[in-house]
Coordinates of C-alpha atoms and ligand atoms in Angstrom, one line a residue:
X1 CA 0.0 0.0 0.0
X2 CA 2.0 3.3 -1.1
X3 CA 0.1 5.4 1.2
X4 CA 1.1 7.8 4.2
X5 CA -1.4 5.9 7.1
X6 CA 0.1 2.4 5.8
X7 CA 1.1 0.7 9.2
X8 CA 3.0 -2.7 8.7
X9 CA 1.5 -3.8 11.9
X10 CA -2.1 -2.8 11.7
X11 CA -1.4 -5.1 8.2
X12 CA -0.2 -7.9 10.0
X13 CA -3.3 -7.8 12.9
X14 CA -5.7 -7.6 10.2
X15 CA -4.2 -11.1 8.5
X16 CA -4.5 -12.6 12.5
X17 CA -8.3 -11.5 12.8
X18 CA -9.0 -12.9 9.4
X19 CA -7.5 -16.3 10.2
X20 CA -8.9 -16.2 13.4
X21 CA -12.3 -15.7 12.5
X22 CA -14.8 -17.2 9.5
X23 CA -16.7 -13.8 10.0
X24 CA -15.7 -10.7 7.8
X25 CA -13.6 -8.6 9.6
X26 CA -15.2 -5.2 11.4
X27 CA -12.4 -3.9 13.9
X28 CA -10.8 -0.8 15.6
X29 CA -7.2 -1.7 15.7
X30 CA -5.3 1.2 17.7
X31 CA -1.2 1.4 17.6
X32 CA -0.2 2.0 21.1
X33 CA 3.7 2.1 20.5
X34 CA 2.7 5.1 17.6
X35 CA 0.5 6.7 20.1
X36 CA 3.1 6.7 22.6
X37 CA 5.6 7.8 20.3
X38 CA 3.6 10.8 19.3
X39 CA 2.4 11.8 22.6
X40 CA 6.4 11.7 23.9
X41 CA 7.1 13.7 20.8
X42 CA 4.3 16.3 21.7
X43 CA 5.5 16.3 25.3
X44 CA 9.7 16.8 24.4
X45 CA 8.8 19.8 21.7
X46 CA 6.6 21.6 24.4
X47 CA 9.4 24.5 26.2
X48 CA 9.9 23.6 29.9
X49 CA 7.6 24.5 32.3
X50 CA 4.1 23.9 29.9
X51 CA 2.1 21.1 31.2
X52 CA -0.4 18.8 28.9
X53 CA -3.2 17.5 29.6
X54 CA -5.0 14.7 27.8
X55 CA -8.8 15.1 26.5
X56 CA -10.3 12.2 27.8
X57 CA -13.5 12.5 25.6
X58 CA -11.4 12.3 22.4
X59 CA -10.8 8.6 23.1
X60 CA -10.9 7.5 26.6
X61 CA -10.2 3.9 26.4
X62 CA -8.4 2.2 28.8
X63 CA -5.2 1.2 27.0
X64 CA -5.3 4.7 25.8
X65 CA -5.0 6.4 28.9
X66 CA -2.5 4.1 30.0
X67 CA -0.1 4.6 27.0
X68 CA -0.5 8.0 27.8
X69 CA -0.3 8.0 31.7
X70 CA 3.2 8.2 32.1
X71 CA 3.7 11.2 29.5
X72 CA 1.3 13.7 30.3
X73 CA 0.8 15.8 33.2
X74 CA -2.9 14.5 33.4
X75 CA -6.7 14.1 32.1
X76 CA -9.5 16.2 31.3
X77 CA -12.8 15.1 32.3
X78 CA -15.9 16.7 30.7
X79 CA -18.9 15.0 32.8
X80 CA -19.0 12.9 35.7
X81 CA -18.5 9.8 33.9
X82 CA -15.5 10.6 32.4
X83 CA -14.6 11.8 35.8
X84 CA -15.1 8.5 37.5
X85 CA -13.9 6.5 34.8
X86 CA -10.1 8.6 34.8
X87 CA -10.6 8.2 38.5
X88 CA -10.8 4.1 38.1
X89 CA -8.9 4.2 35.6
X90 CA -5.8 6.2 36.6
X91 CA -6.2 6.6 40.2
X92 CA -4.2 9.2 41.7
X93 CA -3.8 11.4 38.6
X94 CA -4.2 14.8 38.5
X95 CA -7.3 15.2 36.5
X96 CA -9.6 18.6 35.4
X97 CA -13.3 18.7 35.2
X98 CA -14.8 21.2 32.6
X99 CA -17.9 21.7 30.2
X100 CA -21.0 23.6 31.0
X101 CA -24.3 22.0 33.0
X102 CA -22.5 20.2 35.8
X103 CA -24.8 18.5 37.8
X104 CA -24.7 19.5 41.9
X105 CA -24.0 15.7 42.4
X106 CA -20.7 15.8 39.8
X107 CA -19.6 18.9 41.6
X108 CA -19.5 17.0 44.8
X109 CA -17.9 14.1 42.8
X110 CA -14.8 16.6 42.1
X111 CA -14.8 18.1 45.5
X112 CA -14.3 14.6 47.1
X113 CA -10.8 14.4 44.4
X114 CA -8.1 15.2 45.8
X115 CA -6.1 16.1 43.0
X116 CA -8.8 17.9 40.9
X117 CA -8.9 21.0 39.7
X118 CA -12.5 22.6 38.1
X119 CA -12.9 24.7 35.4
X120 CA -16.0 27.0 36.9
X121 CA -18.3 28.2 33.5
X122 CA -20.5 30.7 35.0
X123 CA -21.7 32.5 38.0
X124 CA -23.9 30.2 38.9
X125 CA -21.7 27.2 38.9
X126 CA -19.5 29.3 40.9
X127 CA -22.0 29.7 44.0
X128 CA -23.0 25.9 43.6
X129 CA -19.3 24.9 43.8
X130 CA -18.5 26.7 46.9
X131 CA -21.4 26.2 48.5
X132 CA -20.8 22.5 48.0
X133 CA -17.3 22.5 48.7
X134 CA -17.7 24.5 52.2
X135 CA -20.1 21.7 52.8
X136 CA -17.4 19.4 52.5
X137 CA -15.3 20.8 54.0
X138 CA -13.1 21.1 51.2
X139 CA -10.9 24.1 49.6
X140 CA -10.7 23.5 46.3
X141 CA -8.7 24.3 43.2
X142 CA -10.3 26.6 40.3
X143 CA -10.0 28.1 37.2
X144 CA -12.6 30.3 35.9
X145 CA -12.8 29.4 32.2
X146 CA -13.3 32.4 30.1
X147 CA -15.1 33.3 26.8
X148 CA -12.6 36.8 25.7
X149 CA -12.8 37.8 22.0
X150 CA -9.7 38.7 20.8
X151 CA -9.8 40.5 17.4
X152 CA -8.5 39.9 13.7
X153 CA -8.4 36.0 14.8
X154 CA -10.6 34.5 12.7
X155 CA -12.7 31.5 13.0
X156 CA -12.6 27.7 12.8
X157 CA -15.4 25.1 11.5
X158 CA -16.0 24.9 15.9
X159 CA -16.1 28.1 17.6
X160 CA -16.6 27.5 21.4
X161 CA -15.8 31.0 22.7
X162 CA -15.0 34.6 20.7
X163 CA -18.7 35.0 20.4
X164 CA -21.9 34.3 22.3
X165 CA -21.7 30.5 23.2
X166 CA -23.0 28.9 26.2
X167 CA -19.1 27.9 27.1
X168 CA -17.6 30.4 29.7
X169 CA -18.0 33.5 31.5
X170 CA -17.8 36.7 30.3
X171 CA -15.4 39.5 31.0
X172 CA -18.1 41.7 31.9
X173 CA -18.8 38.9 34.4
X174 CA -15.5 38.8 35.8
X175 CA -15.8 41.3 38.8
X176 CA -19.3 39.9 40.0
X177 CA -17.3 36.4 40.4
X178 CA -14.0 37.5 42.0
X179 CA -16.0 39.6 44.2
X180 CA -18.1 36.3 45.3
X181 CA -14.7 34.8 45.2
X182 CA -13.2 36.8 47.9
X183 CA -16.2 35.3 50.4
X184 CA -15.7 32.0 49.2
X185 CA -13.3 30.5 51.5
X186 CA -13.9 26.9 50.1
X187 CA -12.5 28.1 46.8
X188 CA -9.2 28.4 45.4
X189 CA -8.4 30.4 42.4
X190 CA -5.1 29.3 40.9
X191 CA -5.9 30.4 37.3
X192 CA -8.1 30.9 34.0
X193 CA -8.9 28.8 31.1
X194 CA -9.3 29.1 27.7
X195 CA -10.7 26.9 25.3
X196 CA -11.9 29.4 22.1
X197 CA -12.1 26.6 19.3
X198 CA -11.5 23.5 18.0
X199 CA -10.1 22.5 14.5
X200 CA -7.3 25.0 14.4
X201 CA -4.8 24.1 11.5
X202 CA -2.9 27.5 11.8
X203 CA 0.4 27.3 14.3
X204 CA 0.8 30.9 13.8
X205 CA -2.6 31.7 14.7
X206 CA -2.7 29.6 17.6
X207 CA 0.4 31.8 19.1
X208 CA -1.4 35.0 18.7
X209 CA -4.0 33.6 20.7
X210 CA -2.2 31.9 23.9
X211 CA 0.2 35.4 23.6
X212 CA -3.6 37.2 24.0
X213 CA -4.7 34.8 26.8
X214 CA -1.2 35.5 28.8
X215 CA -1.4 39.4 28.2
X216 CA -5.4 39.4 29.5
X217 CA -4.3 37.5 32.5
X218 CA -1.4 39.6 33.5
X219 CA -3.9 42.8 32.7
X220 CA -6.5 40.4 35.0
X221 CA -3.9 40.3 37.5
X222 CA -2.9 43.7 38.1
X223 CA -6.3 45.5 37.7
X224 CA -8.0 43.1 40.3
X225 CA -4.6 42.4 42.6
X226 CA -5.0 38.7 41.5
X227 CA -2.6 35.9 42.4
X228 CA -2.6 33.6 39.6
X229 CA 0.0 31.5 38.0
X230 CA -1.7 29.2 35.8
X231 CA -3.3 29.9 32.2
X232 CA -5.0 26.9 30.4
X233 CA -4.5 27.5 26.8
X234 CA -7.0 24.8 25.8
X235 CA -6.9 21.9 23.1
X236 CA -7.9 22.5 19.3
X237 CA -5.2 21.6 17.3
X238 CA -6.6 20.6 14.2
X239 CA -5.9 17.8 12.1
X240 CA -6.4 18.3 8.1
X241 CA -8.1 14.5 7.4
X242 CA -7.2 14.5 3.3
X243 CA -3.6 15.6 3.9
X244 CA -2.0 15.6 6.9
X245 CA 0.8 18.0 5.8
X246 CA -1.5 20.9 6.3
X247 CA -2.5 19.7 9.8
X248 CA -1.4 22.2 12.5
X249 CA 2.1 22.2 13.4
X250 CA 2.8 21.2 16.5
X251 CA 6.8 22.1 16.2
X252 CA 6.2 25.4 14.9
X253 CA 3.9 26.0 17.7
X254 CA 6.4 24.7 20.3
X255 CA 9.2 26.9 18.6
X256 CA 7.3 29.8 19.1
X257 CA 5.9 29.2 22.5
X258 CA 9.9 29.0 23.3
X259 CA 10.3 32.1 21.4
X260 CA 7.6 34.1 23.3
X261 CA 8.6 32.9 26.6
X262 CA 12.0 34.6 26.3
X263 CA 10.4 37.6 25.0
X264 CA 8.4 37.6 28.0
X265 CA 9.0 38.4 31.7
X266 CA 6.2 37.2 33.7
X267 CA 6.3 34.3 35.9
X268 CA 2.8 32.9 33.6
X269 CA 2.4 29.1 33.1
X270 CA 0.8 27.4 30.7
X271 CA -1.2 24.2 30.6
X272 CA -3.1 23.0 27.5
X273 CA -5.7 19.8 27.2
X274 CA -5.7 18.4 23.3
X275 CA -7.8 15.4 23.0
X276 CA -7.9 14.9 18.9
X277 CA -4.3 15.6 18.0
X278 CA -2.7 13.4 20.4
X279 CA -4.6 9.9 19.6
X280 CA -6.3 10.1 16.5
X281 CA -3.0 8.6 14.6
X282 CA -3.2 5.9 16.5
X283 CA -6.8 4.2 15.5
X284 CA -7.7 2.7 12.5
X285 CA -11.1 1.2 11.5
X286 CA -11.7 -1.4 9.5
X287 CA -14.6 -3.1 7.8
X288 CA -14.2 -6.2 4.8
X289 CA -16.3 -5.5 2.2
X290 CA -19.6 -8.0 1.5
X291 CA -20.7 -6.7 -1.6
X292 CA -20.4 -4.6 -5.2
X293 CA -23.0 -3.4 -6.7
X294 CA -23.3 -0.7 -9.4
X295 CA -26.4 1.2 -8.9
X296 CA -27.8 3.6 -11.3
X297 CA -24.3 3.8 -12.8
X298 CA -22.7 4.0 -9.5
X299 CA -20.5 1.6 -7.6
X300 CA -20.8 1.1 -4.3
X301 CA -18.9 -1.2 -1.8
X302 CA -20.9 -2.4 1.2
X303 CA -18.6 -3.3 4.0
X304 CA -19.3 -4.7 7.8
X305 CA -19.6 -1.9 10.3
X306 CA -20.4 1.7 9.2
X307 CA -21.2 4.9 10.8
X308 CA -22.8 3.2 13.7
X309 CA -19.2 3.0 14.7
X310 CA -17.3 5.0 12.6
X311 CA -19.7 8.0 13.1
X312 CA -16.1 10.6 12.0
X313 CA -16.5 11.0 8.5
X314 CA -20.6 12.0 9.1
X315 CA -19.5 14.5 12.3
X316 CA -16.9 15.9 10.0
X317 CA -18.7 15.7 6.5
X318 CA -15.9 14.6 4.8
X319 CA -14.8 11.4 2.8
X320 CA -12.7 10.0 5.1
X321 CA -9.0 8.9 3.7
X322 CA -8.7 4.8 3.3
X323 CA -6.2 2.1 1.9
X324 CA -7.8 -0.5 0.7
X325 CA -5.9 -4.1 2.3
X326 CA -6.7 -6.4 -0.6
X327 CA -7.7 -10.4 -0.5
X328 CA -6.8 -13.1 -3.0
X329 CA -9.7 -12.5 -4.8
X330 CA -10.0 -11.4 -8.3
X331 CA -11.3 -7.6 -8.5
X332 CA -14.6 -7.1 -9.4
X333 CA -14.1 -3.5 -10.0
X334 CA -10.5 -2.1 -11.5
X335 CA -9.8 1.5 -11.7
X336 CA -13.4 2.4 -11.2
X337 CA -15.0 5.1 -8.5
X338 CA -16.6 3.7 -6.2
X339 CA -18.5 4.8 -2.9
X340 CA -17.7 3.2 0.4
X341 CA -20.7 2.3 2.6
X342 CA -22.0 0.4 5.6
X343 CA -24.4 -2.1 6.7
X344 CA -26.9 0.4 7.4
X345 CA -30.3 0.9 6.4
X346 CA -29.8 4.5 5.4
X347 CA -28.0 6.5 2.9
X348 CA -25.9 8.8 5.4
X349 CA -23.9 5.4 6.1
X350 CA -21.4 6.9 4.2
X351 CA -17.4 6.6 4.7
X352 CA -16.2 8.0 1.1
X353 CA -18.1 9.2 -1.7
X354 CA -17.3 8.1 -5.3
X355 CA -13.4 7.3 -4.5
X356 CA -11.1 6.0 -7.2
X357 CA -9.6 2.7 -6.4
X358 CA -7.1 0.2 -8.6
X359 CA -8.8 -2.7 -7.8
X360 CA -11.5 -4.1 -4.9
X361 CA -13.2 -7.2 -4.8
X362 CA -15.5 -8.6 -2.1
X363 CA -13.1 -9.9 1.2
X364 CA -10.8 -7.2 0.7
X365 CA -10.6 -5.2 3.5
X366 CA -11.1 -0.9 4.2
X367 CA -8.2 0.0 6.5
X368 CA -9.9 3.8 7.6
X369 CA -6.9 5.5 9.4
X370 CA -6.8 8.6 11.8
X371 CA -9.5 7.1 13.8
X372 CA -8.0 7.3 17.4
X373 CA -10.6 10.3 18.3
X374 CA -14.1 10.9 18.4
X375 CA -14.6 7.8 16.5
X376 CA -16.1 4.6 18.4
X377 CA -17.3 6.8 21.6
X378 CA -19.1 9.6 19.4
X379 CA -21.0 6.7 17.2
X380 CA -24.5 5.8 17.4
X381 CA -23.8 2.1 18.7
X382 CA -26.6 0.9 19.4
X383 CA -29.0 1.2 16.1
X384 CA -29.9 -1.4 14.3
X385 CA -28.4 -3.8 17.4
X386 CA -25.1 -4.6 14.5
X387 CA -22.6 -6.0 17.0
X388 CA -19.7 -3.5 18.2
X389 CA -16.3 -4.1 16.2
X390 CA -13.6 -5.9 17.3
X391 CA -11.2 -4.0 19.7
X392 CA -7.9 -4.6 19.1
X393 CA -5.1 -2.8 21.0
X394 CA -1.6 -3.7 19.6
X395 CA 1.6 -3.3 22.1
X396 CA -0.7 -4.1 25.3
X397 CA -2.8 -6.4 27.4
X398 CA -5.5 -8.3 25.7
X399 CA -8.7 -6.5 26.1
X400 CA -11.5 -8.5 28.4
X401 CA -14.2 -8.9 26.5
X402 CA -16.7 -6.4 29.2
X403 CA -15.0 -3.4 28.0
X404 CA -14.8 -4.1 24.3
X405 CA -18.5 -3.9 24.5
X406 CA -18.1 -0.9 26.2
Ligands
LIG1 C1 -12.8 22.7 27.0 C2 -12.2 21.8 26.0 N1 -10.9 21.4 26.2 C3 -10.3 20.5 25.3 C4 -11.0 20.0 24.2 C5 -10.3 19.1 23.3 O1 -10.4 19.5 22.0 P1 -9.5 18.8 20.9 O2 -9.9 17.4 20.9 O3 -10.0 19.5 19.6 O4 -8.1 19.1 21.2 C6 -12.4 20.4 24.0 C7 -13.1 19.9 22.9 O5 -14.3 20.1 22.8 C8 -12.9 21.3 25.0 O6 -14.2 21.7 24.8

């Protein structure tokens, strides 16, 4: 396969699942040495002092969060589940709770952590929080995430701050909740976080924005005689799915956050939580295809599996890239577009759209790479009761058969 995603032992699991089985293949095969390779590479570029976080919600599998334990600073959590699964999962790691419409009850779940910091969203998670953390007792950490706009940066395809969202407070809101902080004894204000968008390809871009977070802190700081060390600069660095080359630069970003913090003079840290760049690489999905049929002078490919759980290409709206891993069997299509579907009763099962391929025939497999995140966990499992794909999770522990049907 002369492609950029070909991965010699992804190949060589997909040959073991086909002997081992008489059923066509329909899998999630994750590389854990890659991911751990890329994660240590993420972590060695970063300048000293910058922590990372891990986005649990991108892919919070257990093997995943152990390949990663040991390199990053932590997890994210964005709901009480996640928050009790990091918890079981990774006891003892610092973790962070965020998102908006925490429930009292997951408040209380977070007070009870010792090593978690919150990410308060408004005023009136603020009062909620301290009165349930006075309750227990409890002093906890905080960061008041903020929704700033900071001009002439431009938009991504997922804005979550910059403009009215329900994510964060606002400035104008900032006084009221410092004020309410300074009778909040329970409550510990250690910094702010920022989370403005997802999807950002642009390094460049992406400086601009963490150099306007640290300047509105240190502003923050002086006009309200804050003591705060800590900004969280977010997640969001994109990945471009049809050519990775134009995904965002993670070097150039590094170089420059160097660059900035020996321009600087100001005692700031930063922390940043990235879910999608650090695991997608790792996951691939892959379905072996039943049938070709031409249909109104179309081809089409129907493979095991589909967007029940491989939902990515449908979030995204995008043909997702493939290599095709082909069988013994003569083709029954050469050099011919063809689309690339699932089992589904519905016409949005749709991996790729009209895609020219050399050769497919039926048993040959779809090997769908940069699947690691917001793949299997944002897929609608459960309709039309299909059976979940094989988990396979190569360089680790066999999986117990309870949490691949997770
Ligand atoms: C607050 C926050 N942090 C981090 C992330 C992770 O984003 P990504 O996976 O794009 O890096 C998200 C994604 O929605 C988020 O809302």
């Amino acid at each position: 396969m002369n492609n950029p995603h070909h991965n010699a032992r992804v190949e060589q699991a997909i040959a073991q699942l086909q002997r081992q089985s008489a059923e066509p293949v329909c899998a999630y095969i994750y590389d854990l040495q890659a991911l751990r390779q890329h994660a240590q590479w993420m972590k060695t570029a970063l300048p000293a002092g910058c922590e990372l976080y891990y986005a649990a919600k991108a892919n919070a599998e257990a093997p995943i969060l152990q390949t990663l334990a040991p390199i990053v600073d932590g997890f994210e959590a964005a709901s009480g589940g996640e928050l009790r699964w990091l918890q079981q999962q990774q006891p003892g790691r610092p973790l962070l709770f965020g998102g908006p419409g925490k429930l009292d009850s997951e408040l209380a779940q977070a007070v009870e952590l010792p090593h978690c910091t919150l990410h308060v969203e408004s005023l009136g998670e603020l009062d909620r929080l301290a009165h349930i953390a006075a309750r227990a007792g409890r002093r906890v950490p905080i960061f008041l995430r903020m929704n700033i706009a900071v001009p002439g940066i431009g938009d991504t395809r997922l804005m979550m701050g910059g403009k009215p969202t329900p994510f964060g407070m606002d400035e104008e809101a900032l006084p009221l909740a410092l004020e309410r902080l300074r009778h909040s004894p329970s409550l510990q204000l250690e910094g702010f976080h920022f989370h403005l968008m997802s999807h950002q390809r642009d390094a460049d871009i992406q400086l601009a924005l963490v150099r306007a977070y640290l300047d509105t802190v240190l502003r923050w700081r002086s006009s309200y005689d804050l003591d705060v060390r800590m900004v969280n600069a977010g997640g969001g660095f994109g990945i471009d799915y049809a050519d990775m080359r134009q995904s965002f630069d993670w070097q150039r970003f590094c170089d420059g956050l160097r660059r900035l913090q020996v321009q600087r003079d100001d005692d700031l840290r930063l922390r940043f939580e990235p879910g999608r760049y650090v695991s997608v690489g790792c996951g691939y999905y892959v379905m072996q295809v039943l049938d070709i049929k031409r249909n109104h002078g179309e081809y089409f490919a129907i493979a095991r599996g589909g967007t029940h759980h491989f939902r990515t290409p449908a979030a995204q709206g995008h043909d997702h890239p493939f290599m095709i891993w082909r069988g013994d069997r003569d083709a029954a299509i050469e050099r011919e577009k063809v689309s690339l579907v699932g089992q589904l009763c519905t016409p949005k099962d749709m991996l790729a759209r009209a895609q020219q391929v050399d050769a497919l025939a039926t048993g040959d497999c779809l090997v769908f790479p940069l699947a690691g995140a917001y793949a299997w966990n944002i897929s609608h499992q459960n309709f039309l009761m299909h059976p979940p794909p094989q988990m396979l999770f190569l360089d680790c522990e066999p999986v117990s058969p309870s949490h691949a049907q997770r």
